[in-house]
Coordinates of C-alpha atoms in Angstrom, one line a residue:
M1 CA -4.0 -3.5 20.0
G2 CA -2.0 -6.8 19.8
R3 CA 0.7 -8.1 17.6
F4 CA 0.5 -7.8 13.8
Y5 CA 1.3 -10.9 11.9
K6 CA 0.9 -12.2 8.4
T7 CA -0.1 -15.7 7.6
I8 CA 0.0 -17.3 4.2
I9 CA -2.2 -20.3 3.7
K10 CA -1.4 -22.9 1.1
G11 CA -3.7 -23.0 -1.8
D12 CA -4.7 -26.6 -1.3
E13 CA -5.4 -26.3 2.4
M14 CA -8.9 -25.6 3.8
V15 CA -9.6 -22.4 5.6
I16 CA -12.6 -22.0 7.9
I17 CA -13.6 -18.6 9.2
Y18 CA -15.8 -18.4 12.3
S19 CA -17.8 -15.4 13.4
D20 CA -21.0 -14.7 15.2
K21 CA -21.6 -11.8 12.8
I22 CA -21.3 -12.9 9.2
V23 CA -22.8 -10.1 7.0
L24 CA -24.8 -11.8 4.3
Q25 CA -26.9 -10.1 1.6
D26 CA -30.1 -9.8 3.7
D27 CA -29.0 -10.9 7.2
I28 CA -26.3 -11.2 9.8
Q29 CA -25.8 -14.7 11.1
E30 CA -23.4 -16.8 13.2
G31 CA -21.6 -19.6 11.5
Y32 CA -18.5 -21.0 9.7
I33 CA -17.4 -20.0 6.3
K34 CA -15.6 -22.9 4.6
I35 CA -13.1 -22.0 2.0
D36 CA -11.6 -24.4 -0.5
N37 CA -8.7 -22.9 -2.5
D38 CA -10.1 -19.4 -3.4
V39 CA -13.9 -20.2 -3.3
I40 CA -16.4 -20.2 -0.5
S41 CA -17.6 -23.8 -0.5
S42 CA -20.3 -23.4 2.1
I43 CA -21.6 -21.5 5.1
E44 CA -22.4 -23.8 8.0
K45 CA -24.0 -23.6 11.4
E46 CA -21.8 -26.4 12.8
I47 CA -18.6 -28.2 11.8
T48 CA -16.9 -31.4 12.7
D49 CA -14.2 -31.8 15.4
E50 CA -11.7 -32.6 12.6
E51 CA -12.5 -29.4 10.8
R52 CA -11.9 -27.2 13.9
K53 CA -8.1 -27.3 13.3
Y54 CA -8.6 -25.1 10.2
V55 CA -10.7 -22.5 12.0
L56 CA -9.7 -18.9 12.3
D57 CA -11.8 -17.5 15.1
Y58 CA -13.2 -13.9 14.6
S59 CA -15.7 -14.0 17.5
G60 CA -17.1 -10.5 18.0
C61 CA -15.9 -9.3 14.6
Y62 CA -18.1 -8.6 11.6
I63 CA -17.1 -10.6 8.5
M64 CA -17.9 -8.6 5.3
P65 CA -17.1 -9.0 1.6
G66 CA -13.9 -7.2 0.6
I67 CA -14.5 -3.6 -0.6
I68 CA -14.0 -3.0 -4.4
N69 CA -12.6 0.6 -4.8
I70 CA -12.9 1.6 -8.4
S71 CA -11.4 5.1 -8.5
S72 CA -8.1 5.6 -6.6
S73 CA -6.2 8.7 -7.8
N74 CA -3.2 8.3 -5.5
I75 CA -0.9 6.8 -8.2
E76 CA -1.2 10.1 -10.3
K77 CA 0.7 12.1 -7.7
K78 CA 4.0 13.5 -9.1
E79 CA 6.2 11.5 -6.9
A80 CA 4.7 8.3 -8.4
L81 CA 5.9 9.3 -11.9
S82 CA 9.6 9.0 -11.1
P83 CA 11.6 7.2 -13.8
S84 CA 12.8 4.7 -11.2
V85 CA 10.8 1.5 -11.4
G86 CA 11.7 0.7 -7.9
T87 CA 10.1 4.0 -6.7
Q88 CA 6.9 3.3 -8.5
I89 CA 6.7 -0.2 -7.1
N90 CA 7.3 1.1 -3.6
K91 CA 4.6 3.7 -4.2
L92 CA 2.2 1.0 -5.4
R93 CA 3.0 -1.1 -2.3
E94 CA 2.3 1.9 -0.1
I95 CA -1.0 2.6 -1.7
E96 CA -2.0 -1.0 -1.7
Y97 CA -1.4 -1.4 2.0
A98 CA -3.3 1.8 2.8
Y99 CA -6.4 0.4 0.9
A100 CA -6.0 -3.2 2.2
S101 CA -5.9 -1.9 5.8
S102 CA -9.1 -0.1 5.0
G103 CA -10.8 -3.3 3.9
V104 CA -10.2 -3.0 0.2
T105 CA -9.5 -6.3 -1.6
T106 CA -9.6 -4.8 -5.2
V107 CA -8.4 -1.3 -6.1
Y108 CA -8.6 0.4 -9.4
H109 CA -5.7 2.9 -9.9
S110 CA -6.9 5.9 -11.9
L111 CA -4.7 7.4 -14.5
Y112 CA -5.4 10.4 -16.8
L113 CA -5.0 10.6 -20.5
T114 CA -5.2 14.4 -20.8
E115 CA -5.0 16.7 -23.9
K116 CA -1.5 17.7 -22.8
K117 CA -0.5 14.0 -22.9
I118 CA -2.0 13.6 -26.4
K119 CA -0.1 16.7 -27.7
N120 CA 3.2 15.5 -26.3
I121 CA 2.2 12.1 -27.5
E122 CA 5.5 10.2 -27.4
E123 CA 6.9 11.3 -24.1
D124 CA 3.7 11.5 -22.0
K125 CA 1.9 8.5 -23.5
I126 CA 5.0 6.3 -23.0
K127 CA 5.0 7.4 -19.3
T128 CA 1.3 6.5 -19.0
I129 CA 1.8 3.1 -20.6
A130 CA 4.9 2.5 -18.4
L131 CA 2.9 3.3 -15.3
I132 CA 0.0 1.0 -16.4
N133 CA 2.5 -1.8 -17.1
N134 CA 4.0 -1.3 -13.6
I135 CA 0.6 -1.7 -12.1
K136 CA 0.0 -4.9 -14.1
K137 CA 3.4 -6.3 -13.1
Y138 CA 2.9 -5.5 -9.5
D139 CA -0.5 -7.1 -9.5
S140 CA 1.2 -10.5 -10.2
H141 CA 4.1 -9.8 -7.9
P142 CA 4.4 -12.1 -4.9
A143 CA 4.5 -9.1 -2.5
S144 CA 1.1 -7.9 -3.7
I145 CA -1.7 -8.8 -1.2
I146 CA -4.8 -7.5 -3.1
D147 CA -5.9 -7.0 -6.7
N148 CA -4.4 -4.0 -8.4
K149 CA -6.3 -2.9 -11.5
T150 CA -6.1 0.0 -13.9
H151 CA -8.7 2.7 -14.5
L152 CA -8.1 5.1 -17.4
K153 CA -9.8 8.5 -17.3
F154 CA -9.9 10.7 -20.5
Q155 CA -11.6 13.7 -22.0
I156 CA -13.0 13.6 -25.5
K157 CA -11.5 16.3 -27.6
S158 CA -10.2 14.5 -30.7
I159 CA -10.4 11.2 -32.6
R160 CA -6.8 10.8 -31.6
T161 CA -7.9 10.4 -28.0
M162 CA -10.2 7.5 -29.1
D163 CA -7.3 5.9 -31.0
D164 CA -5.1 6.1 -27.9
V165 CA -7.8 4.5 -25.7
K166 CA -8.4 1.8 -28.3
F167 CA -4.7 1.0 -28.5
L168 CA -4.6 0.6 -24.7
L169 CA -7.6 -1.7 -24.9
D170 CA -6.0 -3.7 -27.7
E171 CA -2.9 -4.1 -25.5
K172 CA -5.1 -5.4 -22.6
L173 CA -3.7 -2.7 -20.3
L174 CA -7.1 -1.4 -19.1
D175 CA -9.5 -2.9 -16.6
F176 CA -11.9 0.1 -16.5
V177 CA -12.4 3.3 -18.5
S178 CA -14.2 6.6 -17.8
Y179 CA -14.7 9.6 -20.0
E180 CA -15.9 13.3 -19.9
I181 CA -17.1 15.3 -22.9
K182 CA -16.8 18.6 -21.0
S183 CA -14.1 20.9 -22.5
Y184 CA -12.0 23.0 -20.2
D185 CA -11.1 25.3 -23.1
K186 CA -14.6 26.7 -23.7
D187 CA -13.4 30.3 -23.9
N188 CA -10.8 29.2 -26.6
R189 CA -13.5 27.3 -28.5
H190 CA -15.9 30.2 -28.3
Y191 CA -13.2 32.5 -29.7
K192 CA -12.6 30.1 -32.6
D193 CA -16.4 29.9 -33.4
Q194 CA -16.6 33.7 -33.2
Y195 CA -13.6 34.1 -35.6
M196 CA -15.2 31.6 -38.0
Q197 CA -18.5 33.5 -37.9
E198 CA -16.8 36.7 -38.8
F199 CA -14.8 35.0 -41.5
M200 CA -18.0 33.7 -43.1
Q201 CA -19.7 37.1 -43.0
T202 CA -16.6 38.9 -44.4
N203 CA -15.2 36.4 -46.9
L204 CA -18.3 34.4 -47.9
N205 CA -20.8 37.3 -47.7
L206 CA -23.1 35.4 -45.4
T207 CA -25.6 37.3 -43.4
E208 CA -25.2 37.4 -39.6
D209 CA -28.3 35.2 -39.2
M210 CA -27.0 32.6 -41.7
A211 CA -23.6 32.6 -40.2
D212 CA -25.2 32.0 -36.8
K213 CA -27.1 29.0 -38.2
V214 CA -23.9 27.5 -39.7
I215 CA -22.0 27.8 -36.4
D216 CA -25.0 26.2 -34.6
R217 CA -24.9 23.4 -37.0
I218 CA -21.2 22.9 -36.6
K219 CA -21.7 22.7 -32.8
Q220 CA -24.4 20.2 -33.3
L221 CA -22.3 18.1 -35.7
R222 CA -19.4 18.3 -33.2
E223 CA -21.6 16.9 -30.5
E224 CA -23.1 14.2 -32.7
S225 CA -19.6 13.2 -33.8
N226 CA -18.6 12.8 -30.2
I227 CA -21.7 10.6 -29.5
D228 CA -20.9 8.4 -32.5
E229 CA -17.3 8.0 -31.5
L230 CA -18.3 7.3 -27.9
A231 CA -20.9 4.7 -28.9
Y232 CA -18.3 2.9 -31.0
L233 CA -15.7 3.1 -28.2
I234 CA -18.1 1.8 -25.6
K235 CA -19.1 -1.2 -27.8
Y236 CA -15.4 -1.9 -28.4
A237 CA -14.6 -1.7 -24.7
H238 CA -17.4 -4.0 -23.9
F239 CA -16.2 -6.4 -26.6
K240 CA -12.8 -6.4 -24.8
G241 CA -14.5 -7.0 -21.5
V242 CA -13.9 -3.5 -20.1
R243 CA -16.7 -1.4 -18.5
V244 CA -17.1 2.3 -19.1
C245 CA -18.1 5.2 -16.8
T246 CA -19.1 8.8 -17.3
P247 CA -20.3 11.8 -15.3
E248 CA -22.0 13.0 -18.4
F249 CA -25.7 12.1 -18.0
S250 CA -26.8 13.7 -21.3
S251 CA -24.3 11.8 -23.4
A252 CA -25.1 8.5 -21.7
N253 CA -28.8 9.1 -22.3
K254 CA -28.2 9.8 -26.0
I255 CA -26.1 6.8 -26.5
Y256 CA -28.6 4.6 -24.7
N257 CA -31.5 5.9 -26.7
E258 CA -29.8 6.0 -30.1
F259 CA -27.6 2.9 -29.9
K260 CA -29.1 0.7 -27.1
D261 CA -25.5 0.1 -25.9
T262 CA -24.4 2.4 -23.2
T263 CA -22.2 3.0 -20.1
D264 CA -22.7 0.7 -17.1
I265 CA -21.9 3.2 -14.4
I266 CA -22.8 6.8 -13.9
K267 CA -20.6 9.0 -11.8
I268 CA -22.7 11.4 -9.8
T269 CA -21.4 15.0 -9.5
K270 CA -22.6 18.2 -7.8
E271 CA -24.0 19.5 -11.1
N272 CA -26.2 16.5 -11.8
N273 CA -27.4 15.3 -8.4
N274 CA -31.1 15.0 -9.5
E275 CA -30.7 13.3 -12.8
D276 CA -32.8 10.2 -13.1
I277 CA -32.0 7.9 -15.9
Q278 CA -32.7 4.2 -16.4
K279 CA -32.1 3.1 -12.8
D280 CA -32.2 -0.5 -13.8
V281 CA -29.2 0.0 -16.1
F282 CA -27.1 2.7 -14.4
F283 CA -25.2 2.9 -11.2
K284 CA -24.1 6.1 -9.4
L285 CA -20.5 6.4 -8.4
I286 CA -20.0 8.7 -5.5
N287 CA -16.8 9.7 -3.9
V288 CA -16.9 8.9 -0.2
S289 CA -15.4 12.2 0.8
R290 CA -18.5 14.0 -0.6
I291 CA -20.9 12.0 1.5
L292 CA -18.8 12.7 4.6
S293 CA -18.3 16.4 3.9
C294 CA -22.0 17.1 3.3
N295 CA -23.3 14.5 5.7
D296 CA -26.2 13.8 3.2
C297 CA -27.2 10.1 3.3
S298 CA -30.1 10.8 0.9
L299 CA -27.5 10.7 -1.9
V300 CA -27.1 7.0 -1.3
D301 CA -29.7 4.7 -2.9
E302 CA -30.0 1.1 -4.2
N303 CA -27.8 1.9 -7.3
T304 CA -25.0 3.7 -5.5
I305 CA -21.3 2.7 -5.5
I306 CA -19.1 4.3 -2.9
S307 CA -15.4 4.8 -3.8
S308 CA -12.4 6.7 -2.3
D309 CA -10.0 8.5 -4.5
R310 CA -7.4 9.7 -2.0
K311 CA -8.1 8.7 1.6
P312 CA -8.7 5.0 1.9
N313 CA -9.6 5.3 5.6
D314 CA -12.6 7.4 4.7
L315 CA -14.2 4.1 3.6
L316 CA -14.1 2.9 7.3
V317 CA -15.4 6.3 8.5
F318 CA -18.3 5.9 6.0
I319 CA -19.1 2.4 7.4
G320 CA -19.1 3.8 10.9
E321 CA -21.3 6.8 10.0
M322 CA -23.7 5.0 7.7
R323 CA -24.2 2.3 10.3
K324 CA -26.3 4.8 12.2
Y325 CA -28.8 4.8 9.3
R326 CA -28.4 1.6 7.3
T327 CA -27.7 -2.1 8.1
L328 CA -24.2 -3.5 7.4
S329 CA -25.8 -5.7 4.7
E330 CA -27.0 -2.5 2.9
I331 CA -23.7 -0.8 3.4
S332 CA -21.9 -3.8 2.0
K333 CA -24.0 -3.5 -1.2
F334 CA -22.7 0.1 -1.8
L335 CA -19.0 -1.0 -1.3
S336 CA -18.9 -4.5 -2.7
R337 CA -21.8 -6.0 -4.5
N338 CA -22.8 -2.9 -6.6
P339 CA -19.2 -2.3 -7.9
A340 CA -18.8 -6.1 -8.6
D341 CA -22.1 -6.1 -10.6
A342 CA -21.3 -2.9 -12.5
L343 CA -17.8 -4.0 -13.4
G344 CA -18.9 -7.5 -14.4
L345 CA -16.7 -9.2 -11.8
F346 CA -17.9 -12.8 -11.7
K347 CA -19.0 -14.1 -8.3
K348 CA -17.5 -11.3 -6.3
G349 CA -18.8 -8.8 -3.8
E350 CA -20.8 -11.1 -1.6
I351 CA -20.5 -13.8 1.0
K352 CA -22.1 -16.7 -0.8
Q353 CA -21.5 -20.3 -1.7
G354 CA -19.5 -20.5 -4.9
Y355 CA -18.2 -16.9 -4.7
T356 CA -14.5 -15.9 -4.5
A357 CA -13.4 -15.7 -0.8
D358 CA -12.5 -12.1 -0.6
L359 CA -13.3 -11.2 3.0
I360 CA -12.5 -8.7 5.6
A361 CA -13.0 -8.9 9.4
L362 CA -14.0 -5.6 11.1
K363 CA -14.2 -4.8 14.8
F364 CA -16.0 -1.8 16.3
F365 CA -14.6 -0.1 19.4
D366 CA -17.3 1.9 21.2
E367 CA -18.8 4.3 18.6
E368 CA -15.7 4.8 16.5
E369 CA -15.2 3.7 12.9
P370 CA -14.3 0.0 12.5
V371 CA -10.8 -1.4 12.4
V372 CA -9.8 -4.0 9.9
V373 CA -8.4 -6.9 11.9
G374 CA -8.2 -9.5 9.2
L375 CA -8.1 -9.7 5.4
I376 CA -8.6 -12.9 3.3
K377 CA -7.9 -12.5 -0.4
D378 CA -8.6 -15.4 -2.9
G379 CA -9.1 -17.7 0.1
K380 CA -5.7 -16.9 1.6
V381 CA -5.2 -15.0 4.9
K382 CA -3.1 -12.0 3.9
F383 CA -3.0 -10.4 7.4
N384 CA -4.5 -10.9 10.8
I385 CA -4.3 -8.8 13.9
N386 CA -4.7 -9.9 17.5
V387 CA -6.9 -7.4 19.4

């Protein structure tokens, strides 16, 4: 492999990318991608002699839309939570370069608002907010080469959780939100329900059958309250321009049926592989490691989004493996177009006139996974490798 170098292109200067393998939505073709500022102005078969001085030649390389990775959990590692801002920035830079070299032009860093953080609200919430702010600051830092976004994950256990999420939305700190209803303290909750049942029988003189009915009604109201709160939060998040995701098919179905305003992405898990709900509305978010570990390409369909939570290079492995069964145009849909559509990213995720020029150049060596040899972000060449 040749020398690595970084080239920054002035915003007002034209860039032209040539390749004999430009991956479009339904086809792969030869041509020139003309970029003015940060936008693809046209895709041409031929260019003028004058324009040739602006050409970056990627002959033999595939030009694809930049990958949009919506769930990276790397930032939540303990070493990233050091009180030193410099350490966090360096950690972000390390994560960013790992994803960029794997073809990602937009990465959503996942952070968790857990029950523990809610109970220790001041200390832990301040840390979470500080980390989100650092991501936001780094995104606008001159050293940043791709888009760094925030993805907040939380579990619904109290109205206080909703208030915390709403606060972060109000402060414009979140770019994406996902939730779970599942409780990890089921044994504790079961114990409390059993204690309440015994209390009603002993102190209120209710029969066992009547106490059972009261407990069942409490459980039902608890679930209905969660759904009501979720419906409000999702509408509020949409109002703020932030999309919402969940692995909870049942809650998403109820919200969709009762409120006609629901989540935009469904995260598929081992427990709900075969769920089938409103395929025209929902997307399935699948971690790439799961596809690679089970080698089951049947999980991938038209509405699939592929994401990597820990190992960015798995995305390139996925492209290499999936290429045996699908075209690069189809693969690009799972990695770029579907996440752009689901997240409401305007004119992104595709190589098309008028779309943002977020592009990657891939080269395949024998039957190995591809290598990223070039990355163009917002029309600027961020890195280029001679091979």
